Short mmCIF file of C-alpha atoms in Angstrom, two decimals:
data_model
loop_
_atom_site.label_atom_id
_atom_site.label_comp_id
_atom_site.label_asym_id
_atom_site.label_seq_id
_atom_site.Cartn_x
_atom_site.Cartn_y
_atom_site.Cartn_z
CA MET A 1314 127.24 114.73 118.26
CA ASP A 1315 130.68 113.21 118.69
CA PRO A 1316 132.01 113.27 115.11
CA GLU A 1317 134.78 110.79 115.98
CA GLY A 1318 132.49 108.15 117.53
CA PRO A 1319 130.88 105.39 115.45
CA THR A 1320 127.42 106.99 115.61
CA GLY A 1321 128.65 110.42 114.55
CA LYS A 1322 130.90 109.08 111.79
CA LEU A 1323 128.07 107.01 110.36
CA CYS A 1324 125.58 109.88 110.46
CA ASN A 1325 127.96 112.30 108.77
CA TRP A 1326 128.74 109.73 106.07
CA VAL A 1327 125.05 109.06 105.41
CA HIS A 1328 124.32 112.77 105.12
CA SER A 1329 127.22 113.52 102.77
CA LEU A 1330 126.94 110.46 100.51
CA THR A 1331 126.01 111.08 96.88
CA LEU A 1332 125.07 108.59 94.19
CA MET A 1333 128.28 109.37 92.32
CA ASP A 1334 130.31 108.36 95.40
CA ILE A 1335 129.10 104.80 94.90
CA PRO A 1336 130.77 102.59 92.26
CA SER A 1337 128.64 102.06 89.18
CA ASP A 1338 128.57 98.27 89.58
CA VAL A 1339 127.24 98.65 93.13
CA ARG A 1340 124.50 100.98 91.89
CA THR A 1341 123.64 98.54 89.12
CA ARG A 1342 123.56 95.57 91.49
CA ALA A 1343 121.24 97.45 93.84
CA LYS A 1344 118.64 97.85 91.09
CA TYR A 1345 118.57 94.10 90.49
CA LEU A 1346 118.32 93.46 94.23
CA LEU A 1347 115.41 95.88 94.36
CA LEU A 1348 113.71 93.99 91.52
CA ASP A 1349 114.05 90.77 93.50
CA GLY A 1350 112.43 92.45 96.50
CA ILE A 1351 109.48 93.58 94.40
CA ALA A 1352 109.03 90.01 93.14
CA CYS A 1353 108.93 88.72 96.71
CA ALA A 1354 106.41 91.41 97.70
CA LEU A 1355 104.03 90.63 94.85
CA ILE A 1356 104.02 86.86 95.30
CA GLY A 1357 103.79 87.22 99.07
CA ALA A 1358 100.78 89.54 99.15
CA HIS A 1359 98.09 86.87 98.96
CA LEU A 1360 99.63 83.90 100.71
CA PRO A 1361 97.21 82.53 103.35
CA TRP A 1362 99.14 84.00 106.30
CA SER A 1363 99.60 87.31 104.47
CA GLU A 1364 95.86 87.61 103.89
CA LYS A 1365 95.22 86.77 107.54
CA ALA A 1366 97.57 89.57 108.64
CA ALA A 1367 96.19 92.01 106.07
CA ASN A 1368 92.57 91.47 107.05
CA ALA A 1369 93.36 91.85 110.74
CA ILE A 1370 95.20 95.13 110.14
CA PHE A 1371 92.52 96.43 107.76
CA GLU A 1372 90.02 95.80 110.57
CA MET A 1373 92.00 97.62 113.25
CA GLU A 1374 93.52 100.50 111.23
CA PRO A 1375 91.75 103.24 109.26
CA PRO A 1376 92.52 103.87 105.57
CA GLY A 1377 95.54 106.03 104.89
CA ASP A 1378 97.80 107.35 102.14
CA SER A 1379 100.31 104.50 101.68
CA ALA A 1380 99.65 101.63 99.30
CA VAL A 1381 99.52 98.00 100.38
CA PHE A 1382 101.49 95.95 97.85
CA GLY A 1383 99.35 93.58 95.81
CA TRP A 1384 96.04 94.99 97.16
CA ASP A 1385 93.67 97.80 96.23
CA ARG A 1386 93.93 99.19 99.73
CA LYS A 1387 95.88 101.95 101.48
CA LEU A 1388 96.85 102.37 105.12
CA GLY A 1389 98.79 104.84 107.20
CA PRO A 1390 102.54 104.72 106.49
CA LEU A 1391 103.49 102.72 109.60
CA SER A 1392 100.88 100.01 109.08
CA ALA A 1393 101.60 99.83 105.35
CA ALA A 1394 105.31 99.38 106.04
CA LEU A 1395 104.64 96.62 108.54
CA LEU A 1396 102.27 94.73 106.26
CA ASN A 1397 104.31 95.15 103.07
CA SER A 1398 107.39 93.85 104.84
CA SER A 1399 105.53 90.73 105.94
CA PHE A 1400 104.68 90.10 102.26
CA ILE A 1401 108.34 90.32 101.20
CA GLN A 1402 109.27 87.93 104.02
CA GLY A 1403 106.21 85.84 103.27
CA PHE A 1404 107.82 82.87 101.59
CA GLU A 1405 111.54 82.78 102.42
CA LEU A 1406 112.48 83.75 98.88
CA ASP A 1407 113.91 87.15 99.75
CA ASP A 1408 117.51 88.37 100.02
CA TRP A 1409 119.85 87.91 102.95
CA HIS A 1410 123.32 89.18 103.88
CA SER A 1411 126.18 86.68 104.04
CA GLU A 1412 128.08 88.35 106.92
CA ALA A 1413 125.39 89.92 109.07
CA PRO A 1414 122.11 88.08 108.38
CA LEU A 1415 119.22 90.38 107.63
CA HIS A 1416 116.66 90.59 104.83
CA SER A 1417 117.29 94.10 103.54
CA ASN A 1418 114.44 94.39 101.04
CA SER A 1419 111.83 93.58 103.66
CA ILE A 1420 113.26 96.36 105.83
CA LEU A 1421 113.95 99.05 103.24
CA LEU A 1422 111.38 98.88 100.44
CA PRO A 1423 108.28 99.04 102.68
CA ALA A 1424 109.67 101.95 104.68
CA LEU A 1425 110.85 103.90 101.63
CA PHE A 1426 107.69 103.50 99.54
CA ALA A 1427 105.49 104.35 102.53
CA ALA A 1428 107.62 107.42 103.21
CA VAL A 1429 107.41 108.58 99.57
CA GLU A 1430 103.60 108.43 99.54
CA HIS A 1431 103.23 109.95 102.99
CA LEU A 1432 105.53 112.87 102.17
CA SER A 1433 103.66 113.48 98.94
CA ASN A 1434 100.39 113.70 100.84
CA VAL A 1435 101.71 116.19 103.40
CA GLY A 1436 103.10 118.57 100.81
CA GLY A 1437 106.59 117.13 100.53
CA PRO A 1438 108.69 117.06 97.37
CA VAL A 1439 108.34 114.56 94.55
CA ILE A 1440 111.01 111.88 95.01
CA ASP A 1441 112.85 110.91 91.85
CA GLY A 1442 114.33 107.48 91.15
CA ALA A 1443 117.92 108.56 91.75
CA SER A 1444 117.10 109.82 95.25
CA PHE A 1445 115.21 106.63 96.00
CA LEU A 1446 118.13 104.49 94.82
CA LEU A 1447 120.57 106.46 96.95
CA ALA A 1448 118.39 106.05 100.05
CA TYR A 1449 118.03 102.32 99.33
CA LEU A 1450 121.80 101.95 99.03
CA VAL A 1451 122.29 103.72 102.37
CA GLY A 1452 120.09 101.09 104.00
CA LEU A 1453 121.92 98.26 102.24
CA GLU A 1454 125.18 99.56 103.72
CA VAL A 1455 124.08 100.46 107.25
CA GLY A 1456 122.24 97.26 108.24
CA PRO A 1457 125.14 94.82 107.77
CA ARG A 1458 127.63 97.23 109.38
CA VAL A 1459 125.52 97.47 112.51
CA GLY A 1460 125.16 93.68 112.43
CA ASN A 1461 128.90 93.15 112.18
CA GLY A 1462 129.24 95.24 115.33
CA LEU A 1463 127.44 92.35 117.07
CA TYR A 1464 129.41 89.57 115.33
CA GLY A 1465 126.82 89.07 112.60
CA THR A 1466 125.67 85.44 112.49
CA HIS A 1467 126.49 84.98 116.18
CA MET A 1468 123.27 86.80 117.04
CA LEU A 1469 121.35 83.87 115.53
CA SER A 1470 123.28 81.46 117.75
CA MET A 1471 122.22 83.56 120.76
CA GLY A 1472 118.55 83.26 119.78
CA TRP A 1473 117.96 86.74 118.40
CA HIS A 1474 116.25 87.19 115.04
CA SER A 1475 119.28 89.05 113.80
CA GLY A 1476 117.61 91.01 110.98
CA ALA A 1477 114.92 92.31 113.29
CA VAL A 1478 117.71 93.59 115.57
CA PHE A 1479 119.97 95.03 112.84
CA GLY A 1480 117.07 96.38 110.78
CA PRO A 1481 115.75 99.48 112.60
CA PRO A 1482 118.91 101.59 112.07
CA ALA A 1483 118.99 100.51 108.41
CA SER A 1484 115.38 101.54 107.86
CA SER A 1485 115.75 104.83 109.74
CA THR A 1486 118.92 105.95 107.93
CA ALA A 1487 117.45 105.06 104.52
CA VAL A 1488 114.32 107.14 105.17
CA CYS A 1489 116.43 109.99 106.60
CA LYS A 1490 118.49 110.02 103.41
CA LEU A 1491 115.32 110.04 101.33
CA MET A 1492 114.19 113.14 103.26
CA ASN A 1493 117.70 114.71 103.10
CA LEU A 1494 117.89 115.21 106.86
CA PRO A 1495 121.06 116.66 108.42
CA ALA A 1496 123.45 114.44 110.36
CA SER A 1497 122.17 115.63 113.75
CA LEU A 1498 118.63 114.49 112.95
CA ILE A 1499 119.90 111.22 111.47
CA GLU A 1500 121.51 110.60 114.87
CA ASP A 1501 118.16 111.24 116.57
CA ALA A 1502 116.45 108.83 114.17
CA ILE A 1503 119.00 106.07 114.75
CA GLY A 1504 118.57 106.49 118.51
CA ILE A 1505 114.78 106.28 118.26
CA ALA A 1506 115.07 103.27 115.95
CA CYS A 1507 117.60 101.34 118.04
CA THR A 1508 115.54 101.52 121.21
CA GLN A 1509 112.81 99.59 119.34
CA ALA A 1510 115.06 96.77 118.10
CA CYS A 1511 114.04 93.24 119.00
CA GLY A 1512 113.15 89.85 117.54
CA LEU A 1513 113.09 86.36 119.05
CA MET A 1514 114.24 83.47 116.85
CA SER A 1515 111.81 81.10 118.55
CA ALA A 1516 109.36 82.61 116.08
CA GLN A 1517 110.70 80.15 113.53
CA TYR A 1518 109.10 76.97 114.84
CA GLU A 1519 105.38 77.36 114.26
CA SER A 1520 104.43 81.02 114.43
CA GLU A 1521 103.35 83.23 111.58
CA VAL A 1522 104.88 86.26 113.30
CA LYS A 1523 108.29 85.21 111.94
CA ARG A 1524 107.06 86.64 108.62
CA MET A 1525 106.37 89.98 110.32
CA GLN A 1526 109.41 90.60 112.52
CA HIS A 1527 111.40 92.39 109.82
CA GLY A 1528 108.25 94.48 109.41
CA PHE A 1529 108.66 95.70 112.96
CA ALA A 1530 112.11 96.94 111.91
CA ALA A 1531 110.76 98.59 108.74
CA ARG A 1532 107.92 100.28 110.62
CA ASN A 1533 110.02 101.34 113.60
CA GLY A 1534 112.79 102.80 111.45
CA LEU A 1535 110.24 104.75 109.42
CA PHE A 1536 108.59 105.98 112.62
CA ALA A 1537 112.00 107.03 113.97
CA ALA A 1538 112.90 109.02 110.85
CA LEU A 1539 109.54 110.81 110.74
CA MET A 1540 109.77 111.66 114.44
CA ALA A 1541 113.31 112.98 114.04
CA ARG A 1542 112.16 115.09 111.08
CA SER A 1543 109.65 116.73 113.40
CA GLY A 1544 112.40 117.60 115.91
CA TYR A 1545 111.80 114.80 118.39
CA VAL A 1546 115.11 114.09 120.15
CA GLY A 1547 116.44 110.53 120.12
CA ILE A 1548 119.23 108.74 121.95
CA LYS A 1549 122.56 110.37 121.19
CA LYS A 1550 125.71 108.27 120.62
CA VAL A 1551 123.54 105.16 120.79
CA PHE A 1552 126.23 102.84 119.41
CA GLU A 1553 128.90 103.85 121.95
CA ARG A 1554 126.96 104.34 125.18
CA PRO A 1555 128.45 101.91 127.75
CA TYR A 1556 125.23 101.78 129.77
CA GLY A 1557 122.05 101.01 127.88
CA GLY A 1558 123.63 101.54 124.49
CA TYR A 1559 122.65 99.45 121.48
CA LEU A 1560 125.90 97.48 121.20
CA SER A 1561 126.63 97.23 124.93
CA THR A 1562 123.16 95.90 125.70
CA PHE A 1563 122.75 93.43 122.83
CA GLY A 1564 126.38 92.37 123.32
CA GLN A 1565 125.83 91.31 126.95
CA GLY A 1566 126.31 87.58 127.36
CA SER A 1567 127.62 87.18 123.83
CA GLY A 1568 130.53 85.06 125.01
CA GLN A 1569 132.78 86.95 122.61
CA ASP A 1570 135.92 88.87 123.52
CA PRO A 1571 135.34 91.77 123.23
CA PRO A 1572 131.54 91.43 123.56
CA TYR A 1573 130.91 93.81 120.66
CA LEU A 1574 132.85 95.59 117.91
CA PRO A 1575 131.96 99.29 117.53
CA ASP A 1576 134.65 99.90 114.91
CA GLU A 1577 132.88 97.52 112.50
CA ILE A 1578 130.14 100.10 112.00
CA THR A 1579 132.45 102.54 110.22
CA LYS A 1580 135.28 100.23 109.14
CA GLU A 1581 136.28 100.96 105.51
CA LEU A 1582 133.22 103.18 105.19
CA GLY A 1583 132.91 104.29 101.59
CA SER A 1584 135.53 101.83 100.32
CA LYS A 1585 134.16 98.41 101.30
CA TRP A 1586 130.58 98.10 100.02
CA GLN A 1587 128.33 95.81 102.02
CA THR A 1588 125.93 95.64 99.10
CA TYR A 1589 128.29 93.06 97.61
CA GLY A 1590 127.38 90.77 100.52
CA VAL A 1591 123.64 90.73 99.77
CA ARG A 1592 122.66 87.31 98.47
CA VAL A 1593 119.58 86.34 96.46
CA LYS A 1594 117.88 83.04 97.20
CA PRO A 1595 117.24 80.42 94.54
CA TYR A 1596 115.22 78.25 96.98
CA ALA A 1597 112.12 79.00 99.07
CA ALA A 1598 113.69 78.21 102.43
CA MET A 1599 115.82 79.71 105.18
CA ALA A 1600 119.32 80.55 103.90
CA GLY A 1601 121.00 78.09 106.25
CA THR A 1602 119.16 75.23 104.52
CA HIS A 1603 120.44 76.07 101.04
CA CYS A 1604 123.68 74.17 101.40
CA THR A 1605 121.64 71.16 102.53
CA VAL A 1606 119.60 71.44 99.34
CA ASP A 1607 122.76 71.55 97.23
CA CYS A 1608 124.30 68.59 99.05
CA ILE A 1609 121.22 66.48 98.30
CA ARG A 1610 121.01 67.80 94.74
CA LYS A 1611 124.64 66.88 94.14
CA LEU A 1612 124.06 63.33 95.34
CA GLN A 1613 120.90 63.09 93.20
CA GLU A 1614 122.86 64.18 90.14
CA GLU A 1615 125.76 61.81 90.81
CA HIS A 1616 123.67 58.78 91.93
CA PRO A 1617 120.18 59.30 90.44
CA GLU A 1618 118.83 55.76 90.79
CA GLN A 1619 120.19 55.06 94.26
CA MET A 1620 118.90 58.36 95.63
CA LYS A 1621 115.38 57.44 94.45
CA ASP A 1622 115.37 54.29 96.58
CA PHE A 1623 113.81 55.99 99.59
CA GLU A 1624 112.86 52.73 101.32
CA SER A 1625 116.50 51.65 101.46
CA ILE A 1626 117.64 54.86 103.19
CA THR A 1627 118.37 54.14 106.85
CA SER A 1628 119.80 57.52 107.90
CA ILE A 1629 120.62 61.00 106.65
CA ARG A 1630 123.28 62.94 108.53
CA ILE A 1631 123.74 66.67 107.92
CA GLU A 1632 126.78 68.46 109.36
CA MET A 1633 126.91 72.25 109.47
CA ALA A 1634 128.58 75.28 111.04
CA GLU A 1635 127.39 76.88 114.27
CA ALA A 1636 124.87 79.49 113.12
CA ALA A 1637 123.18 77.18 110.59
CA TYR A 1638 122.96 74.43 113.22
CA HIS A 1639 121.35 76.64 115.86
CA HIS A 1640 119.00 78.15 113.28
CA GLY A 1641 117.93 75.07 111.33
CA GLY A 1642 119.36 71.97 113.01
CA TRP A 1643 116.38 71.36 115.29
CA LYS A 1644 114.20 68.25 114.97
CA PRO A 1645 110.75 68.96 113.49
CA THR A 1646 107.65 67.04 114.54
CA ARG A 1647 104.17 66.76 113.07
CA PRO A 1648 102.11 68.82 112.56
CA LEU A 1649 104.39 71.48 111.05
CA THR A 1650 103.50 74.88 109.61
CA ALA A 1651 105.05 76.20 106.41
CA THR A 1652 107.19 78.52 108.55
CA GLY A 1653 108.67 75.66 110.53
CA ALA A 1654 109.16 73.54 107.41
CA GLN A 1655 111.14 76.27 105.68
CA MET A 1656 113.34 76.74 108.75
CA SER A 1657 114.26 73.08 109.24
CA ASN A 1658 117.27 71.53 107.51
CA ALA A 1659 115.84 68.05 108.08
CA TYR A 1660 112.52 68.89 106.47
CA VAL A 1661 114.13 70.76 103.57
CA ALA A 1662 116.48 67.82 102.90
CA ALA A 1663 113.52 65.44 102.72
CA THR A 1664 111.66 67.87 100.48
CA GLN A 1665 114.54 68.01 98.00
CA LEU A 1666 114.79 64.21 98.07
CA VAL A 1667 111.11 63.60 97.36
CA HIS A 1668 110.18 66.52 95.12
CA GLY A 1669 113.54 67.32 93.50
CA GLN A 1670 113.11 71.03 94.24
CA VAL A 1671 112.45 73.44 97.11
CA LEU A 1672 110.11 76.13 95.84
CA ALA A 1673 106.79 77.64 96.91
CA ALA A 1674 104.64 74.73 95.75
CA GLN A 1675 106.48 72.30 98.04
CA PHE A 1676 105.17 74.10 101.14
CA ARG A 1677 101.47 74.08 100.33
CA HIS A 1678 99.37 72.87 103.24
CA ASP A 1679 98.54 69.62 101.42
CA LYS A 1680 102.27 68.88 100.95
CA LEU A 1681 103.25 69.36 104.58
CA GLU A 1682 101.73 66.07 105.74
CA LEU A 1683 103.14 63.67 103.13
CA ASP A 1684 104.10 60.42 104.90
CA LEU A 1685 107.02 59.82 102.54
CA VAL A 1686 108.57 63.19 103.42
CA TRP A 1687 108.08 62.61 107.14
CA ASP A 1688 109.57 59.14 106.96
CA LEU A 1689 112.77 60.73 105.62
CA VAL A 1690 112.61 63.58 108.14
CA ASN A 1691 112.53 61.02 110.95
CA LYS A 1692 115.66 59.37 109.54
CA THR A 1693 117.54 62.70 109.47
CA THR A 1694 119.83 64.10 112.14
CA CYS A 1695 121.68 67.44 112.13
CA HIS A 1696 125.04 68.00 113.78
CA HIS A 1697 127.28 70.97 114.57
CA ASN A 1698 130.69 70.31 113.05
CA THR A 1699 133.12 72.50 114.98
CA GLU A 1700 135.69 72.14 112.18
CA PHE A 1701 133.42 74.01 109.77
CA THR A 1702 134.66 77.55 110.22
CA GLN A 1703 133.30 78.56 106.81
CA LYS A 1704 129.75 79.56 107.72
CA ALA A 1705 128.00 78.12 104.66
CA MET A 1706 129.83 74.74 104.49
CA GLN A 1707 127.82 71.54 104.98
CA ARG A 1708 128.25 67.79 104.55
CA ALA A 1709 125.47 65.28 103.89
CA THR A 1710 125.87 61.54 104.41
CA VAL A 1711 123.09 59.18 103.28
CA THR A 1712 123.27 55.60 104.54
CA PHE A 1713 121.41 52.79 102.77
CA ARG A 1714 120.47 49.24 103.58
CA ASP A 1715 122.56 46.89 101.39
CA LYS A 1716 123.89 49.76 99.26
CA PRO A 1717 127.01 51.94 99.51
CA THR A 1718 126.91 54.97 101.81
CA LEU A 1719 126.91 58.26 99.88
CA THR A 1720 128.50 61.44 101.18
CA THR A 1721 129.32 64.86 99.80
CA LEU A 1722 130.74 68.15 101.05
CA VAL A 1723 129.63 71.52 99.66
CA ASP A 1724 131.69 74.60 100.56
CA ALA A 1725 128.88 77.04 99.83
CA PRO A 1726 125.48 76.79 98.16
CA ARG A 1727 124.29 78.18 94.87
CA GLY A 1728 123.64 81.89 95.29
CA VAL A 1729 126.35 82.41 97.94
CA TYR A 1730 129.71 81.76 96.24
CA PRO A 1731 129.28 82.81 93.56
CA PRO A 1732 126.16 84.96 94.04
CA LEU A 1733 123.35 84.82 91.50
CA THR A 1734 124.16 86.98 88.50
CA ASN A 1735 122.04 89.95 87.51
CA GLU A 1736 120.70 87.88 84.61
CA GLU A 1737 119.74 85.07 86.99
CA ILE A 1738 117.90 87.56 89.21
CA VAL A 1739 115.88 88.74 86.21
CA GLY A 1740 115.12 85.10 85.41
CA LYS A 1741 113.91 84.56 88.98
CA TRP A 1742 111.78 87.73 88.78
CA ARG A 1743 110.09 86.61 85.59
CA SER A 1744 109.54 83.07 86.84
CA LEU A 1745 108.07 84.12 90.20
CA THR A 1746 105.71 86.75 88.82
CA ARG A 1747 104.57 84.90 85.69
CA ASP A 1748 101.34 83.64 87.28
CA VAL A 1749 100.88 86.51 89.73
CA ILE A 1750 100.65 89.65 87.54
CA ASP A 1751 99.96 90.21 83.85
CA ASP A 1752 102.74 90.45 81.28
CA GLY A 1753 102.36 94.17 80.66
CA ARG A 1754 102.63 95.06 84.32
CA ARG A 1755 105.62 92.74 84.78
CA LEU A 1756 107.51 94.24 81.84
CA GLU A 1757 106.84 97.80 82.98
CA ILE A 1758 108.02 97.12 86.55
CA GLU A 1759 111.18 95.53 85.19
CA ARG A 1760 111.84 98.48 82.86
CA LEU A 1761 111.33 101.12 85.55
CA CYS A 1762 113.28 99.27 88.21
CA LEU A 1763 116.34 98.65 86.06
CA GLY A 1764 116.22 102.24 84.79
CA LEU A 1765 115.53 103.71 88.21
CA GLU A 1766 117.89 106.70 87.99
CA ASP A 1767 115.94 108.08 85.03
CA ILE A 1768 112.51 108.13 86.72
CA LYS A 1769 111.34 111.63 87.63
CA ASP A 1770 108.74 110.35 90.12
CA VAL A 1771 109.47 107.02 91.82
CA MET A 1772 105.74 106.51 92.34
CA GLU A 1773 105.59 105.52 88.68
CA LEU A 1774 107.09 102.31 90.02
CA GLY A 1775 105.20 102.37 93.31
CA ARG A 1776 101.80 102.55 91.63
CA LEU A 1777 102.53 99.32 89.72
CA MET A 1778 102.93 97.50 93.03
CA HIS A 1779 99.45 98.64 94.09
CA GLY A 1780 96.59 96.48 92.82
CA ILE A 1781 95.45 92.91 93.19
CA THR A 1782 97.89 90.05 92.64
CA LYS A 1783 97.20 86.32 92.66
CA ASN A 1784 98.02 83.69 95.26
CA PRO A 1785 101.03 81.76 93.91
CA ILE A 1786 100.20 78.52 95.78
CA ALA A 1787 96.40 78.54 95.39
#
């Protein structure tokens, strides 16, 4: 190990970090973020595409020792991590990072819970809530730092599914911390994880595999940590290798100068907390569509009657920054899957116009073919405004026949600046799970999650995620 290189510095920091090194407000915030991830897992477990994935994996994989969230089934740790991640990513309601886009809960929670159960079944120690929280926080910090080394949102513009690329080192370091591995083995795990990083953003148009790509990161990071624990040697100095290294390879063709930023991985390590950058979604759509929703909402609030006159609308123009444009500015066509609908700014704008909200119910299969929505989609165009250097900024302009043109500019959507409060996250948790699990189970999960440091065995919480949940859009 080179202790002065970015890989070595990161591994030594991960190994030495204690819960008391982390500011109390960061620890508190992490527990609320974790609660949001559990909500997304439980409502995602029985969505149609989740059930399709689950049944296929149940058919091909034997039973194991790691619980499948929202089901009375168990699989091996790797398959459980993959499937549970796809549930958390199942309906675009999960967290994302504002600087380096990745969905941390879908990467960390499946890997950590699978690791806890697997270790228990092979004679490992009981993992308490404080140790689990510390490992979770390690993952929250590592993923965005690795992403910033590749210019964060720019990876989306290049066509990579950024979270699936940034996620394997986050998952591997979190599980390594859970197992209290030394820095040398953490380096092995990161090397094994990084060589498995991948994810194509073309998955967003019609495929269901978009829901699963963060699961590849969760599974591969878990696999890397368990292999390193057994002594299997990974790639050393993977972040700084000039030939075939993680940054040098993914940075090729980036068009940036320099092509990658290795110092970002350890910049202000232990003083700047990336957990602050994790955002919680109020809408069931890709994060880059949220400012579109708020632009339309603002116009609806300011001009309620005019915005209801759909027949008079002749055009809707949405202007956005680079990453949002490349990610969601494409033109959708019929037929469209729920995945594609949730990734399209044009479709989401029409959804907000017609339904007045963008939540799970608006993406049911019977809602995706509404002629009124599609009429508005076909009147919508998206544009990259090169003057928008603030990543979240968007402008919407709605032109009418024989009525004044309406326009509004929103600097950042609800949930970004400012982020949702802890109280708002609890409100989201209660609202999402109200019709999915019973009241007693919901209250107990909330109590254990928000009091995580006091739990002697984190599987008190894990067991409450095991067992049948309901389909939220049935």
